[in-house]
């Protein structure tokens, strides 16, 4: 746990330093960006409640605020739901060719090298299926 805490502390400090306006202070308008860099996904209402009328927030307070959020759980749930669309049988697997087609055609398009990188990360079986559960753990 100490290594994780040390890593998170270093990541938080680095994120805060990106927006530091005064020594060890960030503008309150940048709190959401700092929290998101560290893996939290606060709503605008949550941010407003934490900021109040403060113009700046100290690094220590940012750490306390960050501690109140579940880090990364929201994103993994969204990824699971997204890949679940391809999982007709409910087995936790998806067809790589279908995923490749969607990644190349919808929203912010992935280029061939990005899709190839994804394929290196996951193990695709002989039927072109991969475990998206394992991919989500990797993320």
PDB file of C-alpha atoms in Angstrom:
ATOM      1  CA  UNK A   1       0.000   0.000   0.000  1.00  0.00           C
ATOM      2  CA  UNK A   2       2.910   2.363   0.691  1.00  0.00           C
ATOM      3  CA  UNK A   3       4.165   2.131  -2.900  1.00  0.00           C
ATOM      4  CA  UNK A   4       0.660   2.814  -4.224  1.00  0.00           C
ATOM      5  CA  UNK A   5       0.275   5.768  -1.860  1.00  0.00           C
ATOM      6  CA  UNK A   6       3.712   7.099  -2.816  1.00  0.00           C
ATOM      7  CA  UNK A   7       2.934   6.684  -6.516  1.00  0.00           C
ATOM      8  CA  UNK A   8      -0.437   8.419  -6.121  1.00  0.00           C
ATOM      9  CA  UNK A   9       1.169  11.232  -4.117  1.00  0.00           C
ATOM     10  CA  UNK A  10       3.794  11.763  -6.821  1.00  0.00           C
ATOM     11  CA  UNK A  11       1.121  11.684  -9.527  1.00  0.00           C
ATOM     12  CA  UNK A  12      -1.034  14.159  -7.601  1.00  0.00           C
ATOM     13  CA  UNK A  13       1.889  16.523  -7.044  1.00  0.00           C
ATOM     14  CA  UNK A  14       2.821  16.345 -10.720  1.00  0.00           C
ATOM     15  CA  UNK A  15      -0.785  17.020 -11.776  1.00  0.00           C
ATOM     16  CA  UNK A  16      -1.020  19.965  -9.373  1.00  0.00           C
ATOM     17  CA  UNK A  17       2.273  21.411 -10.616  1.00  0.00           C
ATOM     18  CA  UNK A  18       0.817  21.566 -14.145  1.00  0.00           C
ATOM     19  CA  UNK A  19      -1.655  24.196 -12.941  1.00  0.00           C
ATOM     20  CA  UNK A  20       0.220  25.746  -9.988  1.00  0.00           C
ATOM     21  CA  UNK A  21      -0.621  29.450  -9.807  1.00  0.00           C
ATOM     22  CA  UNK A  22       0.990  30.210  -6.434  1.00  0.00           C
ATOM     23  CA  UNK A  23       3.374  28.047  -4.403  1.00  0.00           C
ATOM     24  CA  UNK A  24       1.524  24.774  -3.676  1.00  0.00           C
ATOM     25  CA  UNK A  25      -1.802  26.212  -4.891  1.00  0.00           C
ATOM     26  CA  UNK A  26      -3.939  25.605  -7.974  1.00  0.00           C
ATOM     27  CA  UNK A  27      -6.739  27.809  -9.274  1.00  0.00           C
ATOM     28  CA  UNK A  28     -10.051  26.323  -8.166  1.00  0.00           C
ATOM     29  CA  UNK A  29     -11.123  26.317 -11.821  1.00  0.00           C
ATOM     30  CA  UNK A  30      -8.482  23.630 -12.497  1.00  0.00           C
ATOM     31  CA  UNK A  31      -9.531  21.239  -9.700  1.00  0.00           C
ATOM     32  CA  UNK A  32     -11.580  19.038 -12.045  1.00  0.00           C
ATOM     33  CA  UNK A  33      -8.694  18.666 -14.480  1.00  0.00           C
ATOM     34  CA  UNK A  34      -6.261  17.715 -11.698  1.00  0.00           C
ATOM     35  CA  UNK A  35      -8.684  15.165 -10.236  1.00  0.00           C
ATOM     36  CA  UNK A  36      -9.306  13.623 -13.667  1.00  0.00           C
ATOM     37  CA  UNK A  37      -5.566  13.307 -14.329  1.00  0.00           C
ATOM     38  CA  UNK A  38      -5.383  11.287 -11.099  1.00  0.00           C
ATOM     39  CA  UNK A  39      -8.226   8.944 -12.106  1.00  0.00           C
ATOM     40  CA  UNK A  40     -11.275  10.540 -10.477  1.00  0.00           C
ATOM     41  CA  UNK A  41     -14.324  11.512 -12.490  1.00  0.00           C
ATOM     42  CA  UNK A  42     -16.104  14.267 -10.540  1.00  0.00           C
ATOM     43  CA  UNK A  43     -19.315  15.832 -11.798  1.00  0.00           C
ATOM     44  CA  UNK A  44     -19.579  19.613 -12.089  1.00  0.00           C
ATOM     45  CA  UNK A  45     -21.915  19.607  -9.051  1.00  0.00           C
ATOM     46  CA  UNK A  46     -19.356  17.679  -6.979  1.00  0.00           C
ATOM     47  CA  UNK A  47     -16.643  20.146  -7.991  1.00  0.00           C
ATOM     48  CA  UNK A  48     -18.814  23.141  -7.108  1.00  0.00           C
ATOM     49  CA  UNK A  49     -19.542  21.634  -3.678  1.00  0.00           C
ATOM     50  CA  UNK A  50     -15.825  21.058  -3.000  1.00  0.00           C
ATOM     51  CA  UNK A  51     -14.673  24.456  -4.275  1.00  0.00           C
ATOM     52  CA  UNK A  52     -17.276  26.713  -2.702  1.00  0.00           C
ATOM     53  CA  UNK A  53     -16.082  30.303  -3.083  1.00  0.00           C
ATOM     54  CA  UNK A  54     -12.346  29.536  -2.989  1.00  0.00           C
ATOM     55  CA  UNK A  55     -10.176  31.069  -5.697  1.00  0.00           C
ATOM     56  CA  UNK A  56      -7.294  28.649  -5.069  1.00  0.00           C
ATOM     57  CA  UNK A  57      -6.901  25.238  -3.444  1.00  0.00           C
ATOM     58  CA  UNK A  58      -3.780  23.950  -1.712  1.00  0.00           C
ATOM     59  CA  UNK A  59      -2.123  20.731  -2.857  1.00  0.00           C
ATOM     60  CA  UNK A  60      -2.915  19.071   0.488  1.00  0.00           C
ATOM     61  CA  UNK A  61      -6.598  19.898   0.187  1.00  0.00           C
ATOM     62  CA  UNK A  62      -6.619  18.579  -3.376  1.00  0.00           C
ATOM     63  CA  UNK A  63      -5.257  15.296  -1.961  1.00  0.00           C
ATOM     64  CA  UNK A  64      -8.016  15.196   0.645  1.00  0.00           C
ATOM     65  CA  UNK A  65     -10.650  15.871  -2.010  1.00  0.00           C
ATOM     66  CA  UNK A  66      -9.147  13.188  -4.268  1.00  0.00           C
ATOM     67  CA  UNK A  67      -9.349  10.683  -1.397  1.00  0.00           C
ATOM     68  CA  UNK A  68     -13.138  11.033  -1.450  1.00  0.00           C
ATOM     69  CA  UNK A  69     -13.431   9.621  -4.965  1.00  0.00           C
ATOM     70  CA  UNK A  70     -13.284   6.047  -6.240  1.00  0.00           C
ATOM     71  CA  UNK A  71     -10.445   6.112  -8.722  1.00  0.00           C
ATOM     72  CA  UNK A  72     -10.866   4.385 -12.060  1.00  0.00           C
ATOM     73  CA  UNK A  73     -14.013   2.430 -11.140  1.00  0.00           C
ATOM     74  CA  UNK A  74     -16.263   4.636 -13.246  1.00  0.00           C
ATOM     75  CA  UNK A  75     -14.082   4.204 -16.315  1.00  0.00           C
ATOM     76  CA  UNK A  76     -13.818   0.423 -15.955  1.00  0.00           C
ATOM     77  CA  UNK A  77     -17.610   0.192 -15.680  1.00  0.00           C
ATOM     78  CA  UNK A  78     -18.000   2.252 -18.848  1.00  0.00           C
ATOM     79  CA  UNK A  79     -15.470   0.076 -20.678  1.00  0.00           C
ATOM     80  CA  UNK A  80     -17.239  -3.081 -19.550  1.00  0.00           C
ATOM     81  CA  UNK A  81     -20.566  -1.733 -20.805  1.00  0.00           C
ATOM     82  CA  UNK A  82     -19.022  -0.661 -24.111  1.00  0.00           C
ATOM     83  CA  UNK A  83     -17.379  -4.024 -24.796  1.00  0.00           C
ATOM     84  CA  UNK A  84     -20.493  -5.817 -23.534  1.00  0.00           C
ATOM     85  CA  UNK A  85     -22.255  -4.686 -26.701  1.00  0.00           C
ATOM     86  CA  UNK A  86     -20.034  -7.118 -28.622  1.00  0.00           C
ATOM     87  CA  UNK A  87     -20.540  -9.924 -26.091  1.00  0.00           C
ATOM     88  CA  UNK A  88     -23.776 -11.511 -27.270  1.00  0.00           C
ATOM     89  CA  UNK A  89     -23.267 -14.710 -25.249  1.00  0.00           C
ATOM     90  CA  UNK A  90     -22.286 -12.930 -22.005  1.00  0.00           C
ATOM     91  CA  UNK A  91     -18.992 -14.852 -21.865  1.00  0.00           C
ATOM     92  CA  UNK A  92     -16.736 -11.839 -21.244  1.00  0.00           C
ATOM     93  CA  UNK A  93     -15.289 -12.109 -24.766  1.00  0.00           C
ATOM     94  CA  UNK A  94     -15.664  -9.977 -27.861  1.00  0.00           C
ATOM     95  CA  UNK A  95     -14.841 -10.465 -31.537  1.00  0.00           C
ATOM     96  CA  UNK A  96     -11.682  -8.545 -32.421  1.00  0.00           C
ATOM     97  CA  UNK A  97     -12.716  -7.941 -36.046  1.00  0.00           C
ATOM     98  CA  UNK A  98     -15.945  -6.254 -34.936  1.00  0.00           C
ATOM     99  CA  UNK A  99     -14.123  -4.145 -32.354  1.00  0.00           C
ATOM    100  CA  UNK A 100     -11.471  -3.216 -34.929  1.00  0.00           C
ATOM    101  CA  UNK A 101     -14.188  -2.061 -37.360  1.00  0.00           C
ATOM    102  CA  UNK A 102     -15.911   0.083 -34.722  1.00  0.00           C
ATOM    103  CA  UNK A 103     -12.642   1.620 -33.503  1.00  0.00           C
ATOM    104  CA  UNK A 104     -11.812   2.584 -37.052  1.00  0.00           C
ATOM    105  CA  UNK A 105     -15.187   4.076 -37.909  1.00  0.00           C
ATOM    106  CA  UNK A 106     -16.802   5.748 -34.910  1.00  0.00           C
ATOM    107  CA  UNK A 107     -16.025   8.842 -32.885  1.00  0.00           C
ATOM    108  CA  UNK A 108     -12.333   9.576 -32.559  1.00  0.00           C
ATOM    109  CA  UNK A 109     -11.027   7.075 -35.069  1.00  0.00           C
ATOM    110  CA  UNK A 110      -8.196   4.743 -34.135  1.00  0.00           C
ATOM    111  CA  UNK A 111      -5.600   4.278 -36.839  1.00  0.00           C
ATOM    112  CA  UNK A 112      -4.244   0.837 -37.794  1.00  0.00           C
ATOM    113  CA  UNK A 113      -1.180   1.186 -35.549  1.00  0.00           C
ATOM    114  CA  UNK A 114      -3.355   1.927 -32.496  1.00  0.00           C
ATOM    115  CA  UNK A 115      -5.571  -1.084 -33.182  1.00  0.00           C
ATOM    116  CA  UNK A 116      -2.444  -3.225 -33.689  1.00  0.00           C
ATOM    117  CA  UNK A 117      -1.162  -2.046 -30.297  1.00  0.00           C
ATOM    118  CA  UNK A 118      -4.445  -3.101 -28.708  1.00  0.00           C
ATOM    119  CA  UNK A 119      -4.138  -6.518 -30.319  1.00  0.00           C
ATOM    120  CA  UNK A 120      -0.639  -6.907 -28.827  1.00  0.00           C
ATOM    121  CA  UNK A 121      -2.032  -6.234 -25.360  1.00  0.00           C
ATOM    122  CA  UNK A 122      -4.830  -8.819 -25.506  1.00  0.00           C
ATOM    123  CA  UNK A 123      -4.667 -12.495 -26.351  1.00  0.00           C
ATOM    124  CA  UNK A 124      -6.880 -13.269 -29.351  1.00  0.00           C
ATOM    125  CA  UNK A 125      -7.941 -16.911 -29.626  1.00  0.00           C
ATOM    126  CA  UNK A 126      -8.230 -18.966 -32.832  1.00  0.00           C
ATOM    127  CA  UNK A 127     -11.800 -17.775 -33.351  1.00  0.00           C
ATOM    128  CA  UNK A 128     -10.837 -14.081 -33.187  1.00  0.00           C
ATOM    129  CA  UNK A 129     -12.233 -13.632 -29.663  1.00  0.00           C
ATOM    130  CA  UNK A 130     -10.502 -11.820 -26.807  1.00  0.00           C
ATOM    131  CA  UNK A 131     -11.336 -11.340 -23.135  1.00  0.00           C
ATOM    132  CA  UNK A 132     -12.341  -7.733 -22.684  1.00  0.00           C
ATOM    133  CA  UNK A 133     -12.338  -8.338 -18.919  1.00  0.00           C
ATOM    134  CA  UNK A 134      -8.568  -8.869 -19.153  1.00  0.00           C
ATOM    135  CA  UNK A 135      -8.186  -5.760 -21.296  1.00  0.00           C
ATOM    136  CA  UNK A 136     -10.060  -3.686 -18.726  1.00  0.00           C
ATOM    137  CA  UNK A 137      -7.793  -4.984 -15.950  1.00  0.00           C
ATOM    138  CA  UNK A 138      -4.808  -3.911 -18.079  1.00  0.00           C
ATOM    139  CA  UNK A 139      -6.228  -0.394 -18.470  1.00  0.00           C
TER     140      UNK A 139
END
